[in-house]
mmCIF file of C-alpha atoms in Angstrom:
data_model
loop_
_atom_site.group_PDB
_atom_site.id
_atom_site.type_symbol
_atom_site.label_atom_id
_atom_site.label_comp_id
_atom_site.label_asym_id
_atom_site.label_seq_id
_atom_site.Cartn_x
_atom_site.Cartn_y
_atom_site.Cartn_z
ATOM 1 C CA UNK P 1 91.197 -230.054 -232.342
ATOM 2 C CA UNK P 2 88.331 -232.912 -232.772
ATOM 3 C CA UNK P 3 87.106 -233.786 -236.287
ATOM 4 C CA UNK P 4 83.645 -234.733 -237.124
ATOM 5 C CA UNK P 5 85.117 -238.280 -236.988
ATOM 6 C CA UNK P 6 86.805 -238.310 -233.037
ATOM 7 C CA UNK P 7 84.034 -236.168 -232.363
ATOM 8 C CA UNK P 8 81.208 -239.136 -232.937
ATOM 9 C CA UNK P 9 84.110 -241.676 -231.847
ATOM 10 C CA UNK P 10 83.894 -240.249 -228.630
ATOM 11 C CA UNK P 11 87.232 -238.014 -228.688
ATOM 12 C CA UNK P 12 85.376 -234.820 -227.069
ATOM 13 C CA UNK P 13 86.206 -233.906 -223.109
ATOM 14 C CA UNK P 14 83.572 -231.970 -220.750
ATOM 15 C CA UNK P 15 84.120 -228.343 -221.647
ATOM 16 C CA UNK P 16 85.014 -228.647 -225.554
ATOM 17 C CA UNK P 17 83.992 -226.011 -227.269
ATOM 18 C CA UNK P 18 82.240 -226.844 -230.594
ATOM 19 C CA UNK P 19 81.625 -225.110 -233.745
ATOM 20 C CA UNK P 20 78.497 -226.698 -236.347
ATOM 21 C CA UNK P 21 77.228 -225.391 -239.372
ATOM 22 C CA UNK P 22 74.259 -227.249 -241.035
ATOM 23 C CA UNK P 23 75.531 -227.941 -244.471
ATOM 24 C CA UNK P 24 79.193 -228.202 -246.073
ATOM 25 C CA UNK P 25 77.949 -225.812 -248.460
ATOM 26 C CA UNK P 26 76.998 -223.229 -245.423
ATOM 27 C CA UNK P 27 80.876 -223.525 -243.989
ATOM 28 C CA UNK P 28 82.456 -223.019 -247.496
ATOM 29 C CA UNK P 29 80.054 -219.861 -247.775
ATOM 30 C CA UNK P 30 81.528 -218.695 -244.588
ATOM 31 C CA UNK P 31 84.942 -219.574 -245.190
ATOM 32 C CA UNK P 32 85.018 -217.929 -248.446
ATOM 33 C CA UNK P 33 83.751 -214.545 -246.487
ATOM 34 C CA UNK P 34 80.364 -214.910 -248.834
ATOM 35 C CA UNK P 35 77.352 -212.672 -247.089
ATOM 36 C CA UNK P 36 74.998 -214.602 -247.807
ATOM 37 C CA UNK P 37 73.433 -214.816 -244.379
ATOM 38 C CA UNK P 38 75.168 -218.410 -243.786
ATOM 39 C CA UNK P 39 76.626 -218.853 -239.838
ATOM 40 C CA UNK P 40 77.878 -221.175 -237.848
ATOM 41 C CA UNK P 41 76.871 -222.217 -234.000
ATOM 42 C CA UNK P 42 78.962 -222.668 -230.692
ATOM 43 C CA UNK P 43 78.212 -224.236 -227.680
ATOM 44 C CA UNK P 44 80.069 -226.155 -224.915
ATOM 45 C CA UNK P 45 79.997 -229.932 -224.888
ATOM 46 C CA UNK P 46 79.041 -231.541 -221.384
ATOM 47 C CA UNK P 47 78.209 -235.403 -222.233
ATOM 48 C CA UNK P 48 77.704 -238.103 -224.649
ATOM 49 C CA UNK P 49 74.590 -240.078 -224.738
ATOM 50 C CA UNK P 50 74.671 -243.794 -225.292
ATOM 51 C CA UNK P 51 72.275 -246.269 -226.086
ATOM 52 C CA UNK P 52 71.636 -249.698 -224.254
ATOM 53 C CA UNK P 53 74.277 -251.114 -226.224
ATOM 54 C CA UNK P 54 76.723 -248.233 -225.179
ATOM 55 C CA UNK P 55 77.247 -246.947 -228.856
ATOM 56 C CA UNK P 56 77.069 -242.792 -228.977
ATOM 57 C CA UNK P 57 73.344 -241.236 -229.823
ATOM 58 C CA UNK P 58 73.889 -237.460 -229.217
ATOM 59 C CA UNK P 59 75.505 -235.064 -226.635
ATOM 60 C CA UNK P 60 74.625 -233.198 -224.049
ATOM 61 C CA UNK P 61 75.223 -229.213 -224.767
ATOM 62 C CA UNK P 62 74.830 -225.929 -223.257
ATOM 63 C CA UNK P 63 75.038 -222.616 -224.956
ATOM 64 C CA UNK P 64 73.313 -219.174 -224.454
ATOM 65 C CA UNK P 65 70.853 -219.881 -227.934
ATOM 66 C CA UNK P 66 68.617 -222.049 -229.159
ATOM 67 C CA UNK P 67 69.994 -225.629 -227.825
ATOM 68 C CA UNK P 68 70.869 -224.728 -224.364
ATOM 69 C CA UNK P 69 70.207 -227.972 -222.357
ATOM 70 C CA UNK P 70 69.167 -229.711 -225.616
ATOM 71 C CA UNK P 71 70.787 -233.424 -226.492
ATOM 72 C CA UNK P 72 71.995 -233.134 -229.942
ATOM 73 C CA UNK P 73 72.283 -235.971 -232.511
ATOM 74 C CA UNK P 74 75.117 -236.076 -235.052
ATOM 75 C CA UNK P 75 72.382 -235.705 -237.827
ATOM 76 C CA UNK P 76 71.384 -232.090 -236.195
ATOM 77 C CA UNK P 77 74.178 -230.266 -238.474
ATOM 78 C CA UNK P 78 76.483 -231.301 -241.453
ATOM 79 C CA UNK P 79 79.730 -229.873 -240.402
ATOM 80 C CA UNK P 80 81.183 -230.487 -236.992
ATOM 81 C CA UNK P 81 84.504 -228.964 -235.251
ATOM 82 C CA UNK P 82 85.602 -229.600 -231.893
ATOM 83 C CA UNK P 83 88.470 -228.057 -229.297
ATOM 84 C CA UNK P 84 89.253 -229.737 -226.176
ATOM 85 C CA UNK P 85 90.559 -227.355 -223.754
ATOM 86 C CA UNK P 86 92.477 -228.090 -220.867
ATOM 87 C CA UNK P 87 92.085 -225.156 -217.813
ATOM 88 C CA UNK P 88 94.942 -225.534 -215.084
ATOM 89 C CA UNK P 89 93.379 -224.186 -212.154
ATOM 90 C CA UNK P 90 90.267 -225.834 -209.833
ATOM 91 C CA UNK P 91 86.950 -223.853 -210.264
ATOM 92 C CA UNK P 92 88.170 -222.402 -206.263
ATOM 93 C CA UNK P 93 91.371 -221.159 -207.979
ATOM 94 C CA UNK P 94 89.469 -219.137 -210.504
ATOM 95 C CA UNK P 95 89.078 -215.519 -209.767
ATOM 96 C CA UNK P 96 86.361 -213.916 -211.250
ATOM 97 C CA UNK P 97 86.934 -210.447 -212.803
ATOM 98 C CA UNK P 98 84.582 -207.112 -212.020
ATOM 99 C CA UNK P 99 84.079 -204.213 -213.705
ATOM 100 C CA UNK P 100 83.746 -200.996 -212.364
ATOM 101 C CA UNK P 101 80.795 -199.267 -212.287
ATOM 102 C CA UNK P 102 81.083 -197.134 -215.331
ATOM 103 C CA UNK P 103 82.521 -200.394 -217.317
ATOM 104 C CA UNK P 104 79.580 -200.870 -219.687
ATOM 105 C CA UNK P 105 78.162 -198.011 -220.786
ATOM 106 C CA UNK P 106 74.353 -197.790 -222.696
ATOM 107 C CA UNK P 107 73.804 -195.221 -225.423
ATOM 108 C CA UNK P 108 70.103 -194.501 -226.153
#
């Protein structure tokens, strides 16, 4: 796990996965199991960005909402987590999984 700290130190590898909320108070409220319409937001780190001086202005993100191939800066949300996840086999090595045909089923 990454803290808000490593995470703007520069700690994060391609592929973390992150979890932001906008405010402290919004994470407590979420934590507590309040529903009060507060949530949270993942996506997968990809990059840092750096400035001409090479200090860290945002990040490089994709996820399947809002930000997907945005560059978020560290003022974006209040609460940051990170994971760093490590995958032991080459993208080749992966074997992707199928469902049969009747695997997802629609109810109207």
């Amino acid at each position: 796990m990454v803290d808000q700290e490593g995470i703007w130190n520069g700690e994060l590898k391609e592929g973390a996965i992150m979890q932001v909320y906008d405010s402290e108070e919004e994470f407590n409220t979420v934590v507590e199991g309040n529903n009060s319409g507060a949530y949270g937001h993942s996506f997968i780190f990809l990059s840092y960005e750096y400035d001409a001086d090479g200090n860290i202005t945002g990040m490089n993100i994709v996820d399947q909402g809002y930000l997907n191939n945005s560059t978020v800066t560290q003022e974006r949300f209040g609460v940051w987590f990170g994971a760093n996840i490590t995958v032991s086999k080459t993208r080749d090595e992966v074997i992707p999984i199928s469902l049969p045909s009747n695997g997802i089923q629609s109810v109207i």
